[in-house]
Structure formats: C-alpha cells, structure tokens
CSV table of C-alpha atoms in Angstrom, one decimal:
chain,number,residue,atom,x,y,z
A,249,MET,CA,10.8,10.0,22.4
A,250,VAL,CA,9.2,10.3,19.0
A,251,ASN,CA,6.1,9.1,18.2
A,252,ALA,CA,7.3,6.2,17.0
A,253,ASP,CA,8.9,5.2,19.9
A,254,ILE,CA,6.1,4.4,21.3
A,255,GLU,CA,4.1,2.6,19.7
A,256,ILE,CA,3.9,-1.1,20.2
A,257,GLU,CA,2.0,-3.3,18.3
A,258,THR,CA,3.5,-6.9,18.5
A,259,LEU,CA,3.7,-8.8,21.8
A,260,ALA,CA,7.3,-9.4,21.8
A,261,GLU,CA,8.0,-5.3,21.4
A,262,PHE,CA,5.4,-5.6,24.8
A,263,ASP,CA,6.9,-7.9,26.3
A,264,GLN,CA,10.2,-5.8,25.7
A,265,VAL,CA,8.1,-2.7,26.9
A,266,VAL,CA,7.3,-4.7,30.5
A,267,ALA,CA,10.6,-6.0,31.0
A,268,ARG,CA,12.1,-1.6,30.9
A,269,GLY,CA,9.7,-1.2,34.4
A,270,SER,CA,6.3,0.5,32.7
A,271,LEU,CA,3.9,1.2,29.9
A,272,SER,CA,3.0,4.2,31.1
A,273,GLY,CA,3.2,7.1,28.1
A,274,TYR,CA,2.6,3.4,25.6
A,275,ARG,CA,-0.1,3.1,22.3
A,276,ILE,CA,-0.4,-0.1,22.4
A,277,GLN,CA,-1.5,-0.5,18.6
A,278,SER,CA,-3.7,-4.3,18.1
A,279,VAL,CA,-1.5,-6.6,20.3
A,280,ASN,CA,-3.6,-9.5,22.0
A,281,LEU,CA,-3.0,-9.5,25.7
A,282,LEU,CA,-4.5,-12.3,26.8
A,283,GLU,CA,-2.0,-14.0,28.0
A,284,ARG,CA,-0.2,-11.5,29.4
A,285,THR,CA,-2.4,-10.3,32.8
A,286,PHE,CA,-0.5,-10.4,35.1
A,287,ALA,CA,2.6,-8.1,33.7
A,288,LEU,CA,-0.1,-6.0,32.9
A,289,LEU,CA,-1.1,-5.8,37.1
A,290,SER,CA,1.7,-4.9,37.0
A,291,ALA,CA,2.7,-2.5,35.7
A,292,ASP,CA,2.9,0.9,35.7
A,293,THR,CA,-0.1,1.9,33.4
A,294,SER,CA,-0.9,5.4,33.3
A,295,ALA,CA,-1.1,7.2,30.1
A,296,ALA,CA,-1.3,4.3,28.7
A,297,VAL,CA,-3.8,3.8,25.2
A,298,PHE,CA,-5.0,0.6,24.6
A,299,LEU,CA,-6.4,0.6,20.7
A,300,GLY,CA,-8.4,-2.5,20.1
A,301,CYS,CA,-5.7,-5.0,22.2
A,302,ALA,CA,-7.7,-8.3,24.2
A,303,MET,CA,-7.4,-8.9,27.9
A,304,GLU,CA,-9.4,-10.1,30.8
A,305,PRO,CA,-11.0,-8.4,32.4
A,306,ASP,CA,-9.6,-7.4,35.9
A,307,ALA,CA,-7.1,-6.0,33.9
A,308,SER,CA,-9.0,-4.3,31.6
A,309,VAL,CA,-10.3,-2.7,35.6
A,310,LYS,CA,-6.9,-2.3,36.6
A,311,VAL,CA,-5.6,-0.1,34.1
A,312,ARG,CA,-8.5,2.1,33.5
A,313,ALA,CA,-7.8,2.8,37.0
A,314,ASP,CA,-4.5,3.4,36.3
A,315,GLY,CA,-5.6,6.6,33.8
A,316,ALA,CA,-5.2,4.8,31.0
A,317,LEU,CA,-7.2,4.7,27.0
A,318,VAL,CA,-9.1,1.9,26.7
A,319,PHE,CA,-10.3,1.1,23.1
A,320,PRO,CA,-11.7,-2.3,22.9
A,321,PRO,CA,-11.9,-4.7,20.0
A,322,VAL,CA,-14.8,-3.6,17.8
A,323,PRO,CA,-16.3,-8.1,16.7
A,324,ASP,CA,-18.0,-8.7,14.1
A,325,LEU,CA,-15.8,-6.7,11.8
A,326,PRO,CA,-14.2,-8.2,8.4
A,327,PHE,CA,-11.1,-6.0,9.8
A,328,ASN,CA,-8.4,-5.0,12.3
A,329,PRO,CA,-9.3,-0.9,12.6
A,330,TYR,CA,-7.0,-0.7,15.2
A,331,ARG,CA,-3.8,-3.0,13.0
A,332,GLY,CA,-0.5,-1.8,14.0
A,333,LEU,CA,1.3,-3.4,10.8
A,334,LEU,CA,0.6,-3.0,7.6
A,335,TYR,CA,-1.2,-6.0,5.6
A,336,THR,CA,0.4,-9.0,3.4
A,337,PRO,CA,-0.3,-11.1,0.3
A,338,GLU,CA,-0.8,-13.9,2.1
A,339,GLU,CA,-3.0,-11.9,5.6
A,340,LEU,CA,-4.8,-10.6,2.7
A,341,PHE,CA,-5.6,-13.7,0.6
A,342,THR,CA,-6.2,-16.3,3.6
A,343,GLY,CA,-9.5,-19.0,1.5
A,344,LEU,CA,-7.3,-19.1,-1.3
A,345,PRO,CA,-8.4,-22.3,-2.0
A,346,ALA,CA,-11.7,-22.7,-0.7
A,347,GLY,CA,-12.2,-19.0,-3.7
A,348,TYR,CA,-11.4,-15.2,-4.1
A,349,GLU,CA,-14.9,-14.9,-1.8
A,350,THR,CA,-14.2,-15.9,1.1
A,351,THR,CA,-11.3,-14.2,1.7
A,352,PRO,CA,-10.2,-11.0,3.7
A,353,ASP,CA,-10.1,-8.6,1.4
A,354,ALA,CA,-13.0,-9.6,-0.2
A,355,GLN,CA,-15.4,-9.4,2.5
A,356,ALA,CA,-13.8,-6.3,3.7
A,357,TYR,CA,-15.5,-5.2,0.8
A,358,ALA,CA,-18.7,-6.9,0.6
A,359,TRP,CA,-18.6,-5.1,4.7
A,360,LEU,CA,-18.4,-2.0,2.9
A,361,GLN,CA,-21.1,-2.1,-0.1
A,362,GLU,CA,-22.9,-2.7,2.6
A,363,THR,CA,-21.6,0.5,4.9
A,364,LYS,CA,-21.3,2.7,3.3
A,365,GLY,CA,-24.8,4.8,2.0
A,366,ASP,CA,-26.2,4.2,5.4
A,367,GLY,CA,-25.4,7.8,7.1
A,368,ASP,CA,-23.7,5.3,10.1
A,369,VAL,CA,-20.8,7.9,11.7
A,370,PHE,CA,-20.0,4.2,14.4
A,371,SER,CA,-19.6,2.8,10.6
A,372,SER,CA,-17.3,5.9,8.6
A,373,MET,CA,-15.9,6.7,11.9
A,374,LEU,CA,-14.4,2.5,11.8
A,375,ARG,CA,-13.3,3.3,8.5
A,376,SER,CA,-11.8,6.2,9.4
A,377,LEU,CA,-9.9,4.6,12.3
A,378,HIS,CA,-8.4,2.3,10.4
A,379,ASP,CA,-7.0,4.4,7.2
A,380,ASP,CA,-5.4,6.0,9.5
A,381,ALA,CA,-3.6,3.8,11.7
A,382,ILE,CA,-2.6,2.3,7.4
A,383,SER,CA,-1.5,6.4,6.6
A,384,ASP,CA,1.6,5.3,10.4
A,385,ALA,CA,1.7,1.6,9.6
A,386,LEU,CA,3.5,3.2,6.1
A,387,ASP,CA,5.1,5.9,7.5
A,388,GLU,CA,6.9,3.8,9.9
A,389,HIS,CA,8.1,1.1,6.9
A,390,LEU,CA,8.8,3.7,4.6
A,391,GLU,CA,11.4,5.8,7.0
A,392,GLY,CA,14.5,6.8,5.4
A,393,ALA,CA,13.3,5.2,2.0
A,394,ARG,CA,14.3,6.5,-1.1
A,395,VAL,CA,10.1,5.3,-3.3
A,396,VAL,CA,9.7,5.6,-6.6
A,397,GLY,CA,6.4,5.6,-7.6
A,398,VAL,CA,4.8,3.6,-10.7
A,399,MET,CA,1.2,4.2,-12.0
A,400,GLY,CA,-0.5,3.0,-14.9
A,401,GLY,CA,-3.7,1.2,-15.9
A,402,HIS,CA,-5.6,-1.6,-14.2
A,403,ALA,CA,-6.7,-3.0,-17.7
A,404,MET,CA,-3.1,-3.9,-19.0
A,405,SER,CA,-3.1,-7.9,-19.5
A,406,ARG,CA,-0.3,-10.4,-18.7
A,407,GLY,CA,0.4,-11.1,-21.8
A,408,ASP,CA,1.0,-7.6,-22.6
A,409,LEU,CA,4.3,-6.3,-24.2
A,410,ASP,CA,3.3,-3.2,-21.8
A,411,TYR,CA,3.4,-5.3,-19.3
A,412,ARG,CA,6.0,-6.8,-19.6
A,413,GLY,CA,8.3,-3.9,-19.9
A,414,ALA,CA,5.9,-2.4,-16.6
A,415,ALA,CA,7.9,-5.7,-14.9
A,416,GLU,CA,12.1,-5.2,-15.7
A,417,LEU,CA,11.4,-1.5,-14.9
A,418,GLY,CA,10.3,-2.7,-11.3
A,419,ARG,CA,13.5,-4.8,-11.5
A,420,ALA,CA,16.1,-2.4,-12.5
A,421,LEU,CA,13.8,-0.1,-9.7
A,422,THR,CA,14.4,-1.8,-6.9
A,423,ARG,CA,17.9,-3.8,-7.8
A,424,SER,CA,19.0,0.5,-8.2
A,425,GLY,CA,18.0,0.0,-4.4
A,426,LEU,CA,15.1,2.4,-4.7
A,427,THR,CA,12.3,1.1,-3.1
A,428,VAL,CA,9.2,0.0,-5.5
A,429,ALA,CA,5.4,1.9,-4.4
A,430,THR,CA,2.1,1.0,-6.5
A,431,GLY,CA,-1.1,1.2,-6.2
A,432,GLY,CA,-1.3,-2.2,-5.7
A,433,GLY,CA,-3.9,-3.1,-7.7
A,434,PRO,CA,-3.8,-6.1,-11.4
A,435,GLY,CA,-2.3,-4.7,-15.0
A,436,ALA,CA,0.7,-2.4,-14.8
A,437,MET,CA,0.5,-1.7,-10.9
A,438,GLU,CA,1.3,-5.9,-10.6
A,439,ALA,CA,3.4,-5.9,-13.5
A,440,ALA,CA,5.7,-3.3,-11.3
A,441,ASN,CA,5.7,-4.8,-8.3
A,442,LEU,CA,6.0,-8.4,-9.9
A,443,GLY,CA,9.3,-7.1,-10.8
A,444,ALA,CA,10.2,-5.6,-8.3
A,445,TYR,CA,9.6,-9.7,-6.7
A,446,LEU,CA,11.6,-10.9,-8.9
A,447,ALA,CA,15.2,-7.7,-8.1
A,448,PRO,CA,16.8,-11.2,-6.7
A,449,ALA,CA,16.5,-13.7,-8.9
A,450,PRO,CA,17.8,-14.8,-11.8
A,451,ASP,CA,17.3,-12.8,-15.6
A,452,GLU,CA,15.0,-15.9,-17.2
A,453,ALA,CA,12.6,-15.7,-13.8
A,454,LEU,CA,11.1,-13.7,-15.5
A,455,ALA,CA,9.9,-14.9,-18.4
A,456,GLU,CA,8.9,-18.1,-17.0
A,457,ALA,CA,6.9,-16.4,-14.4
A,458,LEU,CA,5.6,-14.3,-17.0
A,459,GLU,CA,4.5,-17.6,-18.8
A,460,LEU,CA,3.1,-19.1,-15.3
A,461,LEU,CA,0.7,-16.6,-14.7
A,462,ALA,CA,-0.4,-16.0,-18.8
A,463,LYS,CA,-2.6,-19.0,-17.6
A,464,ALA,CA,-5.1,-16.0,-15.7
A,465,PRO,CA,-4.0,-12.8,-18.1
A,466,SER,CA,-6.9,-11.2,-15.7
A,467,PHE,CA,-9.2,-10.9,-12.5
A,468,ALA,CA,-12.1,-11.0,-14.9
A,469,PRO,CA,-13.6,-13.5,-15.1
A,470,SER,CA,-11.9,-15.1,-12.2
A,471,VAL,CA,-10.4,-13.2,-9.7
A,472,SER,CA,-9.5,-17.0,-7.9
A,473,ASP,CA,-8.0,-17.9,-11.4
A,474,TRP,CA,-6.2,-14.9,-11.3
A,475,ALA,CA,-4.9,-15.1,-7.8
A,476,ARG,CA,-3.8,-18.0,-7.9
A,477,ALA,CA,-1.0,-18.1,-11.2
A,478,ALA,CA,-0.2,-15.0,-8.6
A,479,PHE,CA,1.0,-17.1,-6.0
A,480,ALA,CA,2.4,-20.0,-7.7
A,481,VAL,CA,4.5,-18.3,-9.0
A,482,ARG,CA,5.7,-17.0,-5.4
A,483,ASP,CA,5.8,-20.7,-5.4
A,484,ARG,CA,8.2,-21.0,-7.5
A,485,TRP,CA,10.4,-17.9,-5.9
A,486,PRO,CA,10.0,-17.8,-2.6
A,487,GLY,CA,11.7,-14.6,-0.1
A,488,GLY,CA,11.6,-12.5,-3.6
A,489,GLY,CA,12.4,-8.5,-3.5
A,490,ASP,CA,10.2,-5.7,-0.7
A,491,SER,CA,7.8,-3.6,-2.5
A,492,VAL,CA,4.8,-1.3,-1.7
A,493,GLY,CA,1.1,-1.7,-2.4
A,494,ILE,CA,-1.5,1.1,-1.6
A,495,PRO,CA,-4.5,-0.1,-2.9
A,496,THR,CA,-8.5,1.2,-2.3
A,497,TRP,CA,-11.5,-1.2,-0.9
A,498,PHE,CA,-13.2,2.1,-3.3
A,499,TYR,CA,-12.4,0.1,-6.2
A,500,GLY,CA,-14.1,-3.6,-5.8
A,501,HIS,CA,-14.7,-4.6,-8.4
A,502,GLU,CA,-9.7,-4.6,-8.9
A,503,PRO,CA,-8.6,-6.9,-6.1
A,504,PRO,CA,-4.9,-6.0,-4.7
A,505,ASN,CA,-2.0,-8.2,-6.8
A,506,ALA,CA,0.4,-10.5,-4.6
A,507,PHE,CA,3.2,-9.6,-5.2
A,508,ALA,CA,4.3,-6.7,-3.0
A,509,ALA,CA,5.4,-7.3,0.4
A,510,HIS,CA,3.7,-4.7,1.9
A,511,ILE,CA,0.1,-3.6,0.9
A,512,GLY,CA,-1.5,-0.5,2.9
A,513,LYS,CA,-5.3,-0.6,1.6
A,514,TYR,CA,-7.7,2.0,2.3
A,515,PHE,CA,-12.1,2.5,3.0
A,516,ALA,CA,-11.5,6.2,0.8
A,517,ASN,CA,-9.8,6.6,-2.7
A,518,ALA,CA,-8.8,10.2,-2.1
A,519,THR,CA,-6.6,9.6,1.1
A,520,ARG,CA,-4.8,6.9,-0.9
A,521,GLU,CA,-3.8,8.8,-3.1
A,522,ASP,CA,-2.2,11.2,-2.4
A,523,GLY,CA,-0.8,9.2,0.5
A,524,LEU,CA,0.7,7.6,-2.5
A,525,LEU,CA,2.0,10.1,-4.4
A,526,ALA,CA,3.1,11.7,-1.3
A,527,ARG,CA,4.8,9.2,0.0
A,528,SER,CA,6.9,8.6,-3.4
A,529,THR,CA,9.4,11.3,-3.1
A,530,ALA,CA,12.6,9.3,-5.2
A,531,GLY,CA,10.0,10.7,-8.3
A,532,VAL,CA,7.0,8.4,-10.2
A,533,VAL,CA,6.7,7.3,-13.3
A,534,PHE,CA,3.2,6.7,-15.0
A,535,LEU,CA,3.2,4.5,-17.7
A,536,PRO,CA,0.3,4.7,-19.9
A,537,GLY,CA,-3.0,4.6,-19.1
A,538,ALA,CA,-6.4,6.8,-19.0
A,539,ALA,CA,-8.7,8.7,-16.6
A,540,GLY,CA,-7.1,7.5,-13.6
A,541,THR,CA,-3.0,7.8,-14.3
A,542,VAL,CA,-4.0,11.1,-16.5
A,543,GLN,CA,-6.0,11.8,-12.3
A,544,GLU,CA,-2.4,11.0,-10.6
A,545,ILE,CA,-0.8,12.8,-12.5
A,546,PHE,CA,-2.0,16.6,-11.9
A,547,ASP,CA,-2.1,15.2,-8.2
A,548,SER,CA,1.6,15.3,-8.5
A,549,ALA,CA,1.0,17.9,-10.1
A,550,THR,CA,0.4,20.3,-7.6
A,551,PRO,CA,1.9,20.0,-5.7
A,552,ASN,CA,4.8,19.6,-7.4
A,553,TYR,CA,4.2,23.8,-9.1
A,554,TYR,CA,3.0,25.2,-5.6
A,555,SER,CA,6.4,23.7,-3.9
A,556,SER,CA,4.1,22.5,-1.0
A,557,ARG,CA,6.0,19.3,-0.2
A,558,GLY,CA,9.3,20.8,-0.5
A,559,GLU,CA,11.6,20.1,-3.0
A,560,PRO,CA,9.4,19.3,-6.8
A,561,ALA,CA,8.6,15.1,-7.0
A,562,PRO,CA,10.7,13.9,-10.5
A,563,MET,CA,8.3,12.9,-12.4
A,564,VAL,CA,8.8,10.5,-16.1
A,565,LEU,CA,5.6,9.5,-17.7
A,566,VAL,CA,5.9,7.4,-20.8
A,567,ASP,CA,5.3,6.8,-24.4
A,568,ARG,CA,4.8,10.1,-26.3
A,569,ALA,CA,2.5,8.9,-28.4
A,570,HIS,CA,0.5,8.7,-25.6
A,571,TRP,CA,1.2,11.3,-23.7
A,572,THR,CA,1.1,13.8,-26.3
A,573,GLU,CA,-1.2,12.3,-29.3
A,574,HIS,CA,-4.4,9.7,-27.1
A,575,LEU,CA,-4.3,11.7,-23.8
A,576,PRO,CA,-1.9,14.2,-24.0
A,577,ALA,CA,-1.5,15.9,-20.5
A,578,TRP,CA,2.2,17.0,-21.5
A,579,PRO,CA,1.8,19.9,-23.0
A,580,LEU,CA,-0.4,20.9,-20.2
A,581,LEU,CA,2.1,19.2,-17.8
A,582,GLN,CA,4.4,21.7,-19.4
A,583,ALA,CA,2.9,24.8,-19.6
A,584,LEU,CA,2.4,23.9,-16.2
A,585,ALA,CA,6.7,23.8,-15.2
A,586,ARG,CA,7.4,26.8,-17.4
A,587,GLY,CA,9.3,28.9,-15.2
A,588,ARG,CA,8.8,27.1,-11.7
A,589,ALA,CA,11.1,24.3,-9.9
A,590,MET,CA,9.3,21.8,-10.6
A,591,GLU,CA,10.7,22.6,-14.7
A,592,SER,CA,13.6,20.9,-14.7
A,593,ARG,CA,12.3,17.9,-13.2
A,594,ILE,CA,9.6,16.3,-15.8
A,595,ALA,CA,10.3,14.5,-18.1
A,596,LEU,CA,8.8,12.3,-21.2
A,597,VAL,CA,11.0,9.6,-22.4
A,598,ASP,CA,9.1,6.3,-25.3
A,599,SER,CA,10.0,3.1,-23.5
A,600,VAL,CA,11.2,1.4,-19.7
A,601,ASP,CA,14.3,1.3,-20.9
A,602,GLU,CA,15.2,5.0,-20.6
A,603,VAL,CA,13.4,6.1,-17.9
A,604,PRO,CA,16.1,4.9,-14.9
A,605,ASP,CA,18.9,8.3,-16.6
A,606,ALA,CA,15.9,10.5,-17.0
A,607,LEU,CA,14.8,10.0,-13.1
A,608,ALA,CA,18.5,10.6,-12.7
A,609,ALA,CA,19.1,12.8,-15.2
A,610,ILE,CA,16.1,14.8,-13.4
A,611,ALA,CA,16.4,14.1,-9.6
C-alpha cells in the first residue's frame, strides 16, 4: 500500500482500521487514544508508529512491547508538531473575540520569537517536525487537484481596485475548476482566497463583501479588527469555495487570511515558498508585488529553466507597466526562456481579466 494508506489521522480512521483486526505497520498521527485503551491492548501494533498520540500508561507499555515506536505528545507547546491535517481559519483564530494576541496563530509566532535564536536543537527539531507534517498534509489534500498559484504583494489594501481585481481572478479560476493556492497572507493573497471563497455565491456578493471588509482595510494597526471583518464576511456567506493558503510564521507581522479553507502554515519560509510553487502544477499567476514577488518569479523560473520538475509550469505576469518598467522582471524572464521549453509557457498580460485565457493558451 502507498504511504497515504498507512496513515491514520482521525479517530474515525483508527476505529475503521482496528475493526479490520490489526494496526501493524500503520502510522497513527496525533490521534487522542485515551478512550481507546482496550483497542490498543487487543490489537496487533507491531511495527506501528505513534506520533504524538495521547494514551493511557498501560496502553503505551503494551504497544512498546509489541515493537511499536511511540513519540509522545510534547507538553506546553502552542502548536502540534505531529499534526496530521492542515489548519483551518477557525483553528488558527480561536479566541479572536478576546484579541488576536490570544489566538493559537499569535502564540505560535511568539514561541518562534522566543526560540529561534536560542540554539536549542530540540526547538529546531520541533519546527522541522511540524513543517514536514504540514508538507505531508498538503500533498494528501492536493492529490489529483489542478492547482494554480496566485502570487502578489501583502501591502494591497482591501479598498484598492487591484484588490477587487485579484478577488475576481480567484473567483474566475475557482469557477473554472482550478484550486487556487496563495501565500496565505493579506493583500493580494487574501483577495485571491476571498474570490475563491465567494465562487459559489452570486456575483453581487463580492461587492457587498468588499464593503464589509473596507471597515478594516489593512491588518495594521489592528490585526483583530482586520480578522473580525473577514469572519463577518464568512458568517454572511457560510460554506464558501475551496482554496489553499500557505503562509509562514517567519513573517509574523503578516497574519494568515481567513478565506483559505485549508491553511498549511510553516515555520521555515524557504520550505514554504518552494512547496507552494512546486505544487502549483497548473500554473502560477504573478500579480504586481515587490521583492517577495520578484523572488517568487525566479524561484518558479529556475526549475522551469532546467526542467527539473518535468514539463515547465505556465507563468503569467500581470500588469505590463509594472513588470517591464517599475520592476522589469519580464525582460529577464524572456531572456532566460529563449530557446528553452519554458519559452512557450510564459505570458505577460495587462489585466487580471486576461489571465484565464492566457493560462489556457500556454498550458
């Protein structure tokens, strides 16, 4: 069986496997097993691996005697290094009514600030374990999906015309059957996730949503107000469309946005960026941005140049003046692509309205 088939990430999955008679060889990932002592004492757990699973002492002794590996939960952490599933906005923003600083997202960032420079191998190991678990969860969630990445700057205000354009783009891509993936933060990233969230709603919902969001146009000075406005939109249109956000605690001043249904948040920014681009197999759209977006353009261009991931993924840069005059990344991208397989997979357009057709033409 493939790796995903031997992973147990929920109590329901655990019960299904136990009913078949054996846990041998399975990886049980962050499942609370305190109420499953009898099952653990009865089942064959040889060659199983328990990652952060709470269990009673007698159950722990028995599974270890079977030859299972047991990695116990780590106490007093604001995050779970063994988690089996992606985050949800509700999870990261738990406690928001009392202020953003009380949320798990803010507490994880505070822990990173306390430990990132302490030289403690245990802290760095916990960050690595967490990020590897997130990568595994992303791979499982996106298996079979046609993923298009939407990159852009964090500074875009909710009241900007460009913000509306990015939201319209996210909506159009989602309605076409693609899964939108962004860097998961504010600005253009939030706008694209917002559009994906509102894809099932009537067209006029976007204008109303933008009015609600305009009450807190930026995450500065108050992340709490900014996030509460987003949840007001979610409450107005529950059950929104699916998209993915992949943010990082490395940029702790940038909170995750609440419109990505599934959030893969990382401690290591380099791992996060490479993973986001590598998973955008249906193409990457680059909205106007600054240094971070320029970096993402060439992070995407490098594997396309060398064909190190197989067929080059389509790349569409939006806003001709921005990418040829203000930050002239397009001429360099053209020069790199000349005579290579990626040459037919890059495009420059003037507006977000042109993106779906441009993607289709170079796919």
